[in-house]
Amino acid sequence: MKKYVLGKSDLYVPKLCFGGNVFGWTLDERASMRMLDALYDNDLTFIDTANNYSHWVQGNSGGESEAILGKWFRESKKRHDIVLSTKVGGSMQGVERSLSRQAIIQGVDASLMRLRTDYIDLYFSHHDDLDTPIEETMEAFNHLLKVGKVRYLGASNLSADRIERSNAIARTKGWAEYIALQPLYNLYDRSKYEQEYQPLVDKEKLAVMSYFALASGFLSGKYDSIEDTYGIAREEMLKDYFSERGTRILNAIKVVAQRHNVTCSEVAIAWQLFQEYRIIPIVSATTQQQLNSLLNSINLPLTTEDMLLLNSASEL
């Protein structure tokens, strides 16, 4: 698989990033290990997780995803073949949301222990912390770079203004800046990224990794109505997508999918890959068939007519 330089880093990554929130959630440990083997075999060597995945699952406390990844790294000996992204700042059992120096220092050490590695390629602030001075947060992150525990920094769920101010402070101090952004972005959830973040991406030359690229599975076309989601793991995440606009988007995706004889997921992912500015969708799969479909999206040749139909259907 062809690799690309991630923004202003020296990290080479494929066009897709695999979302590790499924490890310890919709994939148990054994199935997760098989999926990680499949990702490696298909050269999908960019994996994103977080210290608090998957604390929302009954019986979990957080850290399960990182722990599974760490076990796979130990057994496969392939840590250095993977570009690893994880996060700090979210809440989990025994840990409050915070980007204080103490939270960051303790958070990275706990993540490194679970991941069974001595460095993280890309470390994200997961959620903003308005009670901690930006300078304290950026100084703590830069300490991690200085001692070699982290290679690059990214921001997720921070406002564009907060990211811009963080990078401005870092520049005045001679510190490393955020080089990556992880926003919510897909055919349904477009406005915040395009209106708030895109100007910042252009100005700061940020790499972009979009999460919920399939809108929690809504854009996969698996669910024809909200009733189809009752009782599934993502039921709460999906409920707001079943609107008139959501139906319009799904119908457009299905038209394009039929034209190319592909799945709806492939169309939704390919739409992001065809954006003018390179966006790396964070995608997940729980079966080999789903993984194959995601990989197929990389080479799906959407036409101008396809893009016009999808963009028109997803207008607010």
CSV table of C-alpha atoms in Angstrom, one decimal:
chain,number,residue,atom,x,y,z
A,1,MET,CA,0.0,0.0,0.0
A,2,LYS,CA,1.3,3.4,-0.9
A,3,LYS,CA,2.3,5.5,2.1
A,4,TYR,CA,2.2,9.3,2.6
A,5,VAL,CA,4.0,11.7,4.9
A,6,LEU,CA,1.7,12.7,7.7
A,7,GLY,CA,1.6,16.5,7.7
A,8,LYS,CA,4.8,18.1,9.0
A,9,SER,CA,6.0,14.9,10.5
A,10,ASP,CA,8.4,12.2,9.2
A,11,LEU,CA,5.7,9.5,9.8
A,12,TYR,CA,4.7,7.5,6.7
A,13,VAL,CA,1.1,6.4,6.9
A,14,PRO,CA,-1.5,4.7,4.6
A,15,LYS,CA,-4.6,6.5,3.4
A,16,LEU,CA,-6.7,5.0,6.2
A,17,CYS,CA,-6.2,4.8,9.9
A,18,PHE,CA,-7.7,1.9,11.9
A,19,GLY,CA,-9.7,3.0,14.9
A,20,GLY,CA,-8.8,0.9,18.0
A,21,ASN,CA,-12.0,1.8,20.0
A,22,VAL,CA,-13.3,-1.6,18.9
A,23,PHE,CA,-10.6,-3.5,20.7
A,24,GLY,CA,-12.1,-4.6,24.0
A,25,TRP,CA,-15.6,-3.4,22.9
A,26,THR,CA,-17.1,-4.9,19.8
A,27,LEU,CA,-14.1,-7.2,19.4
A,28,ASP,CA,-13.0,-9.3,22.3
A,29,GLU,CA,-9.3,-9.9,22.9
A,30,ARG,CA,-9.0,-13.0,20.7
A,31,ALA,CA,-10.9,-11.3,17.8
A,32,SER,CA,-8.8,-8.1,18.2
A,33,MET,CA,-5.6,-10.1,17.9
A,34,ARG,CA,-6.8,-11.6,14.6
A,35,MET,CA,-7.9,-8.2,13.3
A,36,LEU,CA,-4.5,-6.7,14.1
A,37,ASP,CA,-2.8,-9.6,12.2
A,38,ALA,CA,-5.1,-8.8,9.3
A,39,LEU,CA,-4.3,-5.1,9.4
A,40,TYR,CA,-0.6,-5.9,9.3
A,41,ASP,CA,-1.1,-8.4,6.5
A,42,ASN,CA,-2.9,-5.7,4.4
A,43,ASP,CA,-0.3,-3.0,5.2
A,44,LEU,CA,-2.8,-0.9,7.2
A,45,THR,CA,-0.1,0.1,9.6
A,46,PHE,CA,-1.7,3.3,11.2
A,47,ILE,CA,-3.6,2.6,14.4
A,48,ASP,CA,-5.4,5.1,16.6
A,49,THR,CA,-6.6,4.5,20.1
A,50,ALA,CA,-6.9,6.3,23.5
A,51,ASN,CA,-6.1,5.7,27.1
A,52,ASN,CA,-9.8,5.6,28.1
A,53,TYR,CA,-11.0,3.1,25.4
A,54,SER,CA,-13.3,1.4,26.2
A,55,HIS,CA,-14.5,2.6,29.6
A,56,TRP,CA,-18.1,2.9,28.5
A,57,VAL,CA,-18.5,-0.8,28.2
A,58,GLN,CA,-20.1,-2.5,31.2
A,59,GLY,CA,-17.3,-4.2,33.2
A,60,ASN,CA,-14.5,-2.1,31.6
A,61,SER,CA,-12.6,0.7,33.4
A,62,GLY,CA,-10.6,2.1,30.4
A,63,GLY,CA,-7.3,1.1,29.0
A,64,GLU,CA,-8.6,-2.1,27.5
A,65,SER,CA,-7.8,-1.1,23.9
A,66,GLU,CA,-4.2,-0.1,24.7
A,67,ALA,CA,-3.7,-3.3,26.7
A,68,ILE,CA,-4.8,-5.5,23.7
A,69,LEU,CA,-2.5,-3.5,21.4
A,70,GLY,CA,0.3,-4.0,23.9
A,71,LYS,CA,-0.2,-7.7,24.0
A,72,TRP,CA,-0.2,-7.9,20.2
A,73,PHE,CA,3.0,-5.8,20.1
A,74,ARG,CA,4.7,-8.1,22.5
A,75,GLU,CA,3.6,-11.3,20.7
A,76,SER,CA,4.0,-10.1,17.1
A,77,LYS,CA,7.2,-8.1,17.6
A,78,LYS,CA,5.8,-5.6,15.1
A,79,ARG,CA,5.7,-2.4,17.2
A,80,HIS,CA,8.2,-0.6,15.0
A,81,ASP,CA,6.2,-1.4,11.9
A,82,ILE,CA,3.1,0.5,13.2
A,83,VAL,CA,2.5,4.2,13.4
A,84,LEU,CA,0.7,4.4,16.8
A,85,SER,CA,-1.6,7.2,17.8
A,86,THR,CA,-3.2,7.5,21.3
A,87,LYS,CA,-4.7,10.2,23.5
A,88,VAL,CA,-4.7,11.7,27.0
A,89,GLY,CA,-7.2,14.0,28.6
A,90,GLY,CA,-10.4,11.9,28.6
A,91,SER,CA,-12.1,10.4,31.6
A,92,MET,CA,-12.0,6.8,32.7
A,93,GLN,CA,-12.3,4.9,36.0
A,94,GLY,CA,-10.1,6.7,38.5
A,95,VAL,CA,-9.1,9.4,36.1
A,96,GLU,CA,-10.8,12.8,35.6
A,97,ARG,CA,-10.7,14.8,32.3
A,98,SER,CA,-7.6,17.0,32.5
A,99,LEU,CA,-4.7,18.3,30.5
A,100,SER,CA,-2.7,19.4,33.5
A,101,ARG,CA,1.0,18.6,33.7
A,102,GLN,CA,0.4,15.9,36.3
A,103,ALA,CA,-2.4,14.3,34.2
A,104,ILE,CA,-0.3,14.2,31.1
A,105,ILE,CA,2.8,12.8,32.8
A,106,GLN,CA,0.9,10.2,34.6
A,107,GLY,CA,-1.3,9.4,31.6
A,108,VAL,CA,1.6,8.8,29.2
A,109,ASP,CA,3.4,6.5,31.6
A,110,ALA,CA,0.2,4.5,32.1
A,111,SER,CA,-0.4,4.3,28.4
A,112,LEU,CA,3.2,3.2,27.7
A,113,MET,CA,2.9,0.5,30.3
A,114,ARG,CA,-0.3,-0.9,28.8
A,115,LEU,CA,1.0,-0.6,25.2
A,116,ARG,CA,4.3,-2.3,26.2
A,117,THR,CA,6.3,0.2,24.3
A,118,ASP,CA,8.7,3.1,25.2
A,119,TYR,CA,7.3,5.6,22.7
A,120,ILE,CA,4.1,6.9,21.1
A,121,ASP,CA,4.3,8.2,17.5
A,122,LEU,CA,1.4,10.7,17.7
A,123,TYR,CA,0.0,11.8,21.1
A,124,PHE,CA,-3.4,13.7,21.1
A,125,SER,CA,-5.0,15.9,23.7
A,126,HIS,CA,-8.4,14.1,23.7
A,127,HIS,CA,-10.6,16.8,25.2
A,128,ASP,CA,-10.0,20.4,26.1
A,129,ASP,CA,-9.3,21.5,29.7
A,130,LEU,CA,-10.3,25.1,30.3
A,131,ASP,CA,-9.1,25.0,33.9
A,132,THR,CA,-5.5,24.4,33.0
A,133,PRO,CA,-3.4,27.1,31.3
A,134,ILE,CA,-2.5,26.3,27.8
A,135,GLU,CA,1.2,27.0,28.5
A,136,GLU,CA,1.2,24.3,31.2
A,137,THR,CA,-0.4,21.7,28.8
A,138,MET,CA,2.1,22.5,26.0
A,139,GLU,CA,5.1,22.5,28.3
A,140,ALA,CA,4.1,19.1,29.6
A,141,PHE,CA,3.7,17.7,26.1
A,142,ASN,CA,7.0,19.1,25.1
A,143,HIS,CA,8.6,17.5,28.1
A,144,LEU,CA,7.4,14.1,26.7
A,145,LEU,CA,9.0,14.9,23.4
A,146,LYS,CA,12.3,15.9,25.0
A,147,VAL,CA,12.6,12.6,26.9
A,148,GLY,CA,11.6,10.6,23.9
A,149,LYS,CA,8.2,9.2,25.1
A,150,VAL,CA,6.3,11.0,22.3
A,151,ARG,CA,7.3,11.9,18.8
A,152,TYR,CA,4.5,14.3,17.6
A,153,LEU,CA,1.5,16.1,19.0
A,154,GLY,CA,-2.1,16.3,17.9
A,155,ALA,CA,-5.4,17.8,19.1
A,156,SER,CA,-8.9,16.3,19.1
A,157,ASN,CA,-12.1,18.0,20.3
A,158,LEU,CA,-10.4,21.3,21.0
A,159,SER,CA,-11.8,24.4,19.4
A,160,ALA,CA,-10.0,25.9,16.4
A,161,ASP,CA,-9.2,29.0,18.6
A,162,ARG,CA,-7.7,26.9,21.4
A,163,ILE,CA,-5.5,24.9,18.9
A,164,GLU,CA,-4.3,28.2,17.2
A,165,ARG,CA,-3.5,29.7,20.6
A,166,SER,CA,-1.7,26.6,21.7
A,167,ASN,CA,0.5,26.6,18.7
A,168,ALA,CA,1.1,30.3,19.0
A,169,ILE,CA,2.4,29.9,22.6
A,170,ALA,CA,4.5,26.9,21.5
A,171,ARG,CA,6.2,29.0,18.8
A,172,THR,CA,7.0,31.8,21.2
A,173,LYS,CA,8.6,29.3,23.6
A,174,GLY,CA,10.4,27.4,20.9
A,175,TRP,CA,8.3,24.3,21.6
A,176,ALA,CA,6.9,21.7,19.3
A,177,GLU,CA,3.3,22.4,18.1
A,178,TYR,CA,0.2,20.4,17.3
A,179,ILE,CA,0.8,19.0,13.9
A,180,ALA,CA,-2.4,16.9,13.6
A,181,LEU,CA,-6.1,17.5,14.1
A,182,GLN,CA,-8.7,14.7,14.8
A,183,PRO,CA,-12.2,16.1,14.0
A,184,LEU,CA,-15.6,14.6,13.6
A,185,TYR,CA,-16.1,14.5,9.9
A,186,ASN,CA,-18.2,12.5,7.5
A,187,LEU,CA,-21.0,13.0,4.8
A,188,TYR,CA,-23.5,13.8,7.6
A,189,ASP,CA,-21.3,15.7,10.0
A,190,ARG,CA,-19.6,18.3,7.8
A,191,SER,CA,-20.4,21.8,9.0
A,192,LYS,CA,-18.1,22.1,12.1
A,193,TYR,CA,-15.0,20.9,10.2
A,194,GLU,CA,-15.6,22.8,7.0
A,195,GLN,CA,-16.6,26.1,8.7
A,196,GLU,CA,-14.4,26.1,11.8
A,197,TYR,CA,-11.4,23.8,11.3
A,198,GLN,CA,-10.7,24.0,7.6
A,199,PRO,CA,-9.3,27.6,7.7
A,200,LEU,CA,-7.1,26.5,10.7
A,201,VAL,CA,-5.9,23.4,8.8
A,202,ASP,CA,-4.9,25.6,5.9
A,203,LYS,CA,-3.1,28.1,8.1
A,204,GLU,CA,-1.3,25.6,10.3
A,205,LYS,CA,-0.8,22.9,7.6
A,206,LEU,CA,-2.3,20.4,10.0
A,207,ALA,CA,-2.7,16.7,9.1
A,208,VAL,CA,-6.3,15.6,9.4
A,209,MET,CA,-7.6,12.3,10.8
A,210,SER,CA,-11.4,12.2,10.8
A,211,TYR,CA,-13.2,10.2,13.4
A,212,PHE,CA,-16.6,8.6,13.0
A,213,ALA,CA,-15.9,8.5,9.3
A,214,LEU,CA,-19.0,6.3,8.8
A,215,ALA,CA,-21.1,8.2,11.4
A,216,SER,CA,-20.9,5.3,13.8
A,217,GLY,CA,-22.0,2.9,11.1
A,218,PHE,CA,-25.0,4.9,9.8
A,219,LEU,CA,-23.4,5.6,6.5
A,220,SER,CA,-22.7,1.9,6.0
A,221,GLY,CA,-26.3,1.4,4.9
A,222,LYS,CA,-26.8,-1.4,7.3
A,223,TYR,CA,-29.7,0.3,9.1
A,224,ASP,CA,-32.8,1.3,7.1
A,225,SER,CA,-34.6,2.7,10.2
A,226,ILE,CA,-34.0,3.5,13.8
A,227,GLU,CA,-35.7,0.3,14.8
A,228,ASP,CA,-32.9,-1.6,13.1
A,229,THR,CA,-30.5,-0.2,15.7
A,230,TYR,CA,-32.4,-1.2,18.8
A,231,GLY,CA,-30.2,-3.4,21.1
A,232,ILE,CA,-26.9,-3.0,19.2
A,233,ALA,CA,-23.8,-1.5,20.8
A,234,ARG,CA,-24.0,1.8,18.9
A,235,GLU,CA,-27.7,2.4,19.4
A,236,GLU,CA,-27.3,5.6,21.3
A,237,MET,CA,-24.7,7.0,18.9
A,238,LEU,CA,-27.0,6.3,15.8
A,239,LYS,CA,-30.3,7.6,17.0
A,240,ASP,CA,-29.9,11.2,15.8
A,241,TYR,CA,-28.9,10.3,12.2
A,242,PHE,CA,-32.4,9.1,11.2
A,243,SER,CA,-33.7,12.3,9.9
A,244,GLU,CA,-34.9,13.5,6.5
A,245,ARG,CA,-31.4,14.7,5.7
A,246,GLY,CA,-29.9,11.4,6.8
A,247,THR,CA,-32.3,9.5,4.6
A,248,ARG,CA,-31.4,11.8,1.6
A,249,ILE,CA,-27.7,11.1,2.2
A,250,LEU,CA,-28.1,7.4,2.4
A,251,ASN,CA,-30.2,7.3,-0.8
A,252,ALA,CA,-27.5,9.2,-2.6
A,253,ILE,CA,-24.8,6.8,-1.3
A,254,LYS,CA,-26.8,3.9,-2.4
A,255,VAL,CA,-27.1,5.3,-5.9
A,256,VAL,CA,-23.4,5.7,-6.2
A,257,ALA,CA,-22.7,2.3,-4.7
A,258,GLN,CA,-24.9,0.7,-7.3
A,259,ARG,CA,-23.2,2.6,-10.1
A,260,HIS,CA,-19.8,1.1,-9.0
A,261,ASN,CA,-21.1,-2.2,-7.6
A,262,VAL,CA,-19.5,-1.5,-4.2
A,263,THR,CA,-20.8,-1.1,-0.6
A,264,CYS,CA,-22.1,2.1,0.9
A,265,SER,CA,-19.2,2.1,3.3
A,266,GLU,CA,-16.8,2.2,0.4
A,267,VAL,CA,-18.6,5.2,-1.1
A,268,ALA,CA,-18.7,7.1,2.2
A,269,ILE,CA,-15.0,6.6,2.8
A,270,ALA,CA,-14.0,7.3,-0.8
A,271,TRP,CA,-15.9,10.6,-0.6
A,272,GLN,CA,-13.5,11.7,2.2
A,273,LEU,CA,-10.5,10.5,0.3
A,274,PHE,CA,-11.6,12.7,-2.7
A,275,GLN,CA,-11.6,15.9,-0.7
A,276,GLU,CA,-9.2,18.6,-2.0
A,277,TYR,CA,-7.2,18.5,1.2
A,278,ARG,CA,-6.0,15.0,2.1
A,279,ILE,CA,-8.0,13.6,5.0
A,280,ILE,CA,-7.2,10.3,6.6
A,281,PRO,CA,-10.4,8.7,7.7
A,282,ILE,CA,-10.3,6.7,11.0
A,283,VAL,CA,-12.2,3.5,10.2
A,284,SER,CA,-13.1,0.3,12.1
A,285,ALA,CA,-14.1,-3.2,11.2
A,286,THR,CA,-15.1,-6.3,13.1
A,287,THR,CA,-14.9,-8.8,10.3
A,288,GLN,CA,-12.5,-9.6,7.5
A,289,GLN,CA,-15.3,-8.8,5.0
A,290,GLN,CA,-15.7,-5.3,6.5
A,291,LEU,CA,-12.0,-4.8,6.4
A,292,ASN,CA,-11.8,-5.8,2.8
A,293,SER,CA,-14.6,-3.3,2.0
A,294,LEU,CA,-12.7,-0.5,3.7
A,295,LEU,CA,-9.5,-1.3,1.8
A,296,ASN,CA,-11.5,-1.3,-1.5
A,297,SER,CA,-12.5,2.3,-0.8
A,298,ILE,CA,-8.9,3.4,-1.3
A,299,ASN,CA,-9.1,2.6,-5.0
A,300,LEU,CA,-12.8,3.5,-5.7
A,301,PRO,CA,-12.8,6.0,-8.7
A,302,LEU,CA,-15.6,8.4,-7.8
A,303,THR,CA,-16.6,10.6,-10.7
A,304,THR,CA,-17.5,14.3,-10.7
A,305,GLU,CA,-21.1,13.3,-11.1
A,306,ASP,CA,-20.8,11.1,-8.0
A,307,MET,CA,-19.3,13.8,-5.9
A,308,LEU,CA,-21.9,16.3,-7.0
A,309,LEU,CA,-24.7,14.0,-6.0
A,310,LEU,CA,-23.2,13.2,-2.6
A,311,ASN,CA,-22.4,16.8,-1.8
A,312,SER,CA,-25.8,18.0,-2.9
A,313,ALA,CA,-27.5,15.3,-0.7
A,314,SER,CA,-25.5,16.3,2.3
A,315,GLU,CA,-26.1,20.0,2.2
A,316,LEU,CA,-27.5,21.4,5.4
